[in-house]
Amino acid sequence: MKKISVVLALALPLAAQVAKEANSQYKTAEGRQTVASNLSAPDRDDRQKPRDLVQAMGLQRGMAVADVGTGIGYMLPFLSRAVGPSGKVVAEDIFDDYLSAARQRVASQNLTNVTFVKGTEKDPNLPEGALDEVLVLDAYHHFDYPETMLAAIHKSLKPSGKLVIVEYYKNETAMPNGRALTHIRLNKPDVIKEIEANHFRLASEREQIKDVQYMLVLGKN
């Protein structure tokens, strides 16, 4: 009985929310609006290099791709055009206000191959076995339950499907005022280790924005 108690005590932290600091600003509509303003900054294309990102993902016409944590839908026009009219983009978020903003962006650009799903902090509710790629841009550090999220993403991918993570480095210069040191949960080696422990394997990696963000491409084990 004592051994069981010890095992349970050790297991409890694994089930706990792990991204509390990163998610603190998302608890109120006002906080989310502040984040949304940053996400729609006029210079974001110059900083984020979305076209380079889409090219590095290797998206082709007719593919199905999901944008997990789509937020205001910043990446949706780029993903939509990459997969073309015969392709499919699934935009996921857990907040209704972000999904509403993303829908407006899609409608304003007449993107007809984008659908929306509302996820939860444990499940993005993606279609099972239907996706060629799942993009998680600037959102992995917001996963409160990475193991369950990764299991759901794994299930959504086709056998040859890929998980694409674009994440901030955990260092003093990745975010203003050294914020990444507390806002970002794991450094890159530990992100890779955590994802590979959940039935993925690293296929490639690259620097997305020098000293700011990196990109990981992972296949299914």
Short mmCIF file of C-alpha atoms in Angstrom, two decimals:
data_model
loop_
_atom_site.label_atom_id
_atom_site.label_comp_id
_atom_site.label_asym_id
_atom_site.label_seq_id
_atom_site.Cartn_x
_atom_site.Cartn_y
_atom_site.Cartn_z
CA MET A 1 0.00 0.00 0.00
CA LYS A 2 2.86 2.34 0.87
CA LYS A 3 4.49 1.73 -2.53
CA ILE A 4 1.24 2.56 -4.32
CA SER A 5 0.96 5.83 -2.38
CA VAL A 6 4.49 6.80 -3.37
CA VAL A 7 3.82 6.03 -7.04
CA LEU A 8 0.62 8.10 -6.98
CA ALA A 9 2.42 10.99 -5.32
CA LEU A 10 5.08 10.94 -8.00
CA ALA A 11 2.49 10.75 -10.76
CA LEU A 12 0.41 13.70 -9.58
CA PRO A 13 2.70 16.41 -11.00
CA LEU A 14 2.39 14.82 -14.43
CA ALA A 15 -1.35 15.46 -14.44
CA ALA A 16 -1.04 19.04 -13.19
CA GLN A 17 -1.27 22.12 -15.36
CA VAL A 18 2.25 22.98 -16.46
CA ALA A 19 1.76 26.27 -18.33
CA LYS A 20 0.15 28.46 -15.67
CA GLU A 21 2.53 31.41 -16.12
CA ALA A 22 2.28 31.35 -19.91
CA ASN A 23 -1.51 31.23 -19.77
CA SER A 24 -2.16 33.83 -17.06
CA GLN A 25 -2.94 36.60 -19.56
CA TYR A 26 -5.54 34.47 -21.33
CA LYS A 27 -7.86 34.18 -18.34
CA THR A 28 -9.75 37.39 -19.14
CA ALA A 29 -11.19 38.87 -22.33
CA GLU A 30 -9.13 42.00 -21.74
CA GLY A 31 -5.94 39.97 -21.47
CA ARG A 32 -6.73 38.05 -24.64
CA GLN A 33 -7.44 41.31 -26.46
CA THR A 34 -4.01 42.60 -25.46
CA VAL A 35 -2.43 39.45 -26.85
CA ALA A 36 -4.52 39.75 -30.02
CA SER A 37 -3.21 43.27 -30.59
CA ASN A 38 0.35 41.94 -30.49
CA LEU A 39 -0.54 39.07 -32.82
CA SER A 40 -1.89 41.49 -35.41
CA ALA A 41 1.00 43.97 -35.26
CA PRO A 42 1.78 45.49 -38.70
CA ASP A 43 5.37 44.27 -38.62
CA ARG A 44 4.53 40.66 -37.77
CA ASP A 45 5.08 39.38 -41.31
CA ASP A 46 8.62 40.78 -41.24
CA ARG A 47 9.29 39.15 -37.89
CA GLN A 48 7.45 35.85 -38.32
CA LYS A 49 8.34 35.16 -41.97
CA PRO A 50 5.12 33.18 -42.61
CA ARG A 51 5.89 32.44 -46.26
CA ASP A 52 9.26 30.95 -45.33
CA LEU A 53 7.51 28.89 -42.67
CA VAL A 54 4.92 27.51 -45.07
CA GLN A 55 7.65 26.67 -47.58
CA ALA A 56 9.67 24.87 -44.91
CA MET A 57 6.59 22.85 -43.96
CA GLY A 58 6.53 21.42 -47.47
CA LEU A 59 2.80 21.89 -47.90
CA GLN A 60 1.39 20.88 -51.26
CA ARG A 61 -1.90 21.31 -53.09
CA GLY A 62 -4.60 19.02 -51.80
CA MET A 63 -3.07 18.50 -48.36
CA ALA A 64 -4.98 18.76 -45.09
CA VAL A 65 -3.34 20.84 -42.37
CA ALA A 66 -4.44 21.99 -38.91
CA ASP A 67 -3.44 25.18 -37.13
CA VAL A 68 -3.63 24.35 -33.42
CA GLY A 69 -3.98 27.47 -31.30
CA THR A 70 -4.85 29.55 -34.33
CA GLY A 71 -5.63 32.62 -32.22
CA ILE A 72 -6.79 35.42 -34.50
CA GLY A 73 -6.05 33.23 -37.53
CA TYR A 74 -2.81 34.92 -38.55
CA MET A 75 -1.48 31.87 -40.42
CA LEU A 76 -4.74 30.84 -42.07
CA PRO A 77 -4.38 32.82 -45.33
CA PHE A 78 -0.86 31.47 -45.84
CA LEU A 79 -1.88 27.87 -45.11
CA SER A 80 -5.03 28.18 -47.21
CA ARG A 81 -3.16 29.35 -50.28
CA ALA A 82 -0.46 26.72 -49.84
CA VAL A 83 -2.87 23.76 -49.95
CA GLY A 84 -5.14 25.34 -52.56
CA PRO A 85 -8.86 24.88 -53.24
CA SER A 86 -8.55 21.09 -53.17
CA GLY A 87 -6.83 21.19 -49.78
CA LYS A 88 -8.22 21.71 -46.30
CA VAL A 89 -7.24 23.86 -43.34
CA VAL A 90 -8.62 23.15 -39.87
CA ALA A 91 -8.33 26.12 -37.50
CA GLU A 92 -8.49 25.26 -33.80
CA ASP A 93 -8.60 27.33 -30.65
CA ILE A 94 -10.11 27.03 -27.19
CA PHE A 95 -11.39 30.62 -26.99
CA ASP A 96 -14.59 31.76 -28.70
CA ASP A 97 -13.37 35.34 -29.11
CA TYR A 98 -10.26 34.19 -30.96
CA LEU A 99 -12.27 31.86 -33.16
CA SER A 100 -14.62 34.73 -33.99
CA ALA A 101 -11.68 36.93 -35.00
CA ALA A 102 -10.22 34.11 -37.09
CA ARG A 103 -13.55 33.57 -38.85
CA GLN A 104 -13.68 37.26 -39.72
CA ARG A 105 -10.18 37.10 -41.18
CA VAL A 106 -11.11 34.08 -43.30
CA ALA A 107 -14.36 35.66 -44.49
CA SER A 108 -12.66 38.95 -45.38
CA GLN A 109 -10.24 37.09 -47.65
CA ASN A 110 -12.84 34.67 -49.04
CA LEU A 111 -10.91 31.58 -47.99
CA THR A 112 -13.26 28.71 -48.77
CA ASN A 113 -11.09 25.77 -47.65
CA VAL A 114 -10.90 26.66 -43.94
CA THR A 115 -13.07 25.05 -41.26
CA PHE A 116 -13.09 25.74 -37.53
CA VAL A 117 -13.16 23.56 -34.43
CA LYS A 118 -13.26 24.53 -30.78
CA GLY A 119 -10.82 22.53 -28.74
CA THR A 120 -10.19 22.16 -25.04
CA GLU A 121 -7.01 22.42 -23.01
CA LYS A 122 -6.71 18.63 -23.26
CA ASP A 123 -8.02 17.89 -26.76
CA PRO A 124 -7.96 19.98 -29.96
CA ASN A 125 -10.86 17.90 -31.34
CA LEU A 126 -9.20 17.34 -34.69
CA PRO A 127 -10.53 14.81 -37.23
CA GLU A 128 -9.01 11.39 -36.63
CA GLY A 129 -6.42 10.14 -39.13
CA ALA A 130 -7.23 12.93 -41.58
CA LEU A 131 -4.33 15.38 -41.45
CA ASP A 132 -1.07 15.57 -43.37
CA GLU A 133 0.40 18.17 -41.02
CA VAL A 134 -0.43 19.84 -37.73
CA LEU A 135 1.13 23.23 -37.06
CA VAL A 136 1.64 24.50 -33.51
CA LEU A 137 2.97 28.04 -33.89
CA ASP A 138 3.98 29.92 -30.73
CA ALA A 139 1.57 27.72 -28.80
CA TYR A 140 3.39 24.65 -27.49
CA HIS A 141 4.42 26.49 -24.33
CA HIS A 142 0.71 27.11 -23.70
CA PHE A 143 -0.12 23.39 -23.53
CA ASP A 144 -1.25 22.79 -19.95
CA TYR A 145 -1.52 19.05 -20.61
CA PRO A 146 1.13 18.25 -23.22
CA GLU A 147 0.83 14.47 -22.99
CA THR A 148 -2.90 14.39 -23.70
CA MET A 149 -2.62 17.08 -26.38
CA LEU A 150 0.18 15.20 -28.13
CA ALA A 151 -1.82 11.97 -27.99
CA ALA A 152 -4.78 13.70 -29.65
CA ILE A 153 -2.57 15.27 -32.32
CA HIS A 154 -0.91 11.91 -32.97
CA LYS A 155 -4.34 10.36 -33.51
CA SER A 156 -5.34 13.11 -35.96
CA LEU A 157 -2.37 12.58 -38.27
CA LYS A 158 -2.20 10.20 -41.20
CA PRO A 159 0.49 7.48 -40.90
CA SER A 160 2.91 9.70 -42.83
CA GLY A 161 1.71 12.89 -41.14
CA LYS A 162 3.96 15.46 -39.51
CA LEU A 163 3.78 17.61 -36.41
CA VAL A 164 5.39 21.03 -36.92
CA ILE A 165 6.36 22.98 -33.82
CA VAL A 166 7.51 26.60 -34.03
CA GLU A 167 8.56 27.72 -30.58
CA TYR A 168 10.54 30.42 -28.82
CA TYR A 169 13.96 29.72 -27.41
CA LYS A 170 14.07 29.86 -23.63
CA ASN A 171 16.71 32.57 -23.36
CA GLU A 172 17.10 36.24 -22.46
CA THR A 173 16.84 37.59 -26.00
CA ALA A 174 13.96 35.57 -27.51
CA MET A 175 11.33 37.90 -26.01
CA PRO A 176 11.49 41.51 -24.80
CA ASN A 177 12.77 42.10 -21.26
CA GLY A 178 13.97 38.52 -20.89
CA ARG A 179 10.34 37.36 -20.66
CA ALA A 180 11.05 34.03 -22.35
CA LEU A 181 12.94 32.83 -19.27
CA THR A 182 9.69 32.64 -17.31
CA HIS A 183 7.08 32.52 -20.09
CA ILE A 184 8.54 29.60 -22.04
CA ARG A 185 8.22 26.29 -20.22
CA LEU A 186 11.06 24.24 -21.74
CA ASN A 187 14.24 24.79 -23.70
CA LYS A 188 14.56 23.19 -27.13
CA PRO A 189 16.27 19.92 -26.09
CA ASP A 190 13.59 19.30 -23.47
CA VAL A 191 10.79 20.11 -25.92
CA ILE A 192 12.20 17.49 -28.29
CA LYS A 193 12.57 15.01 -25.45
CA GLU A 194 9.01 15.56 -24.24
CA ILE A 195 7.47 15.18 -27.70
CA GLU A 196 9.57 12.13 -28.61
CA ALA A 197 8.45 10.51 -25.35
CA ASN A 198 4.91 10.72 -26.70
CA HIS A 199 5.24 8.62 -29.85
CA PHE A 200 6.87 11.10 -32.21
CA ARG A 201 10.37 11.17 -33.71
CA LEU A 202 12.35 14.23 -34.74
CA ALA A 203 12.74 14.39 -38.53
CA SER A 204 14.35 17.82 -38.92
CA GLU A 205 14.95 21.12 -37.21
CA ARG A 206 15.84 24.63 -38.32
CA GLU A 207 16.12 28.16 -37.00
CA GLN A 208 12.95 30.01 -37.91
CA ILE A 209 13.93 33.43 -36.56
CA LYS A 210 17.57 33.83 -35.55
CA ASP A 211 18.00 33.60 -31.77
CA VAL A 212 14.22 33.92 -31.34
CA GLN A 213 12.36 30.88 -32.69
CA TYR A 214 13.14 27.39 -33.93
CA MET A 215 11.13 24.94 -36.00
CA LEU A 216 10.83 21.20 -35.36
CA VAL A 217 9.31 18.68 -37.76
CA LEU A 218 8.33 15.38 -36.17
CA GLY A 219 6.89 12.20 -37.66
CA LYS A 220 4.83 9.49 -35.98
CA ASN A 221 6.48 6.54 -34.28
#
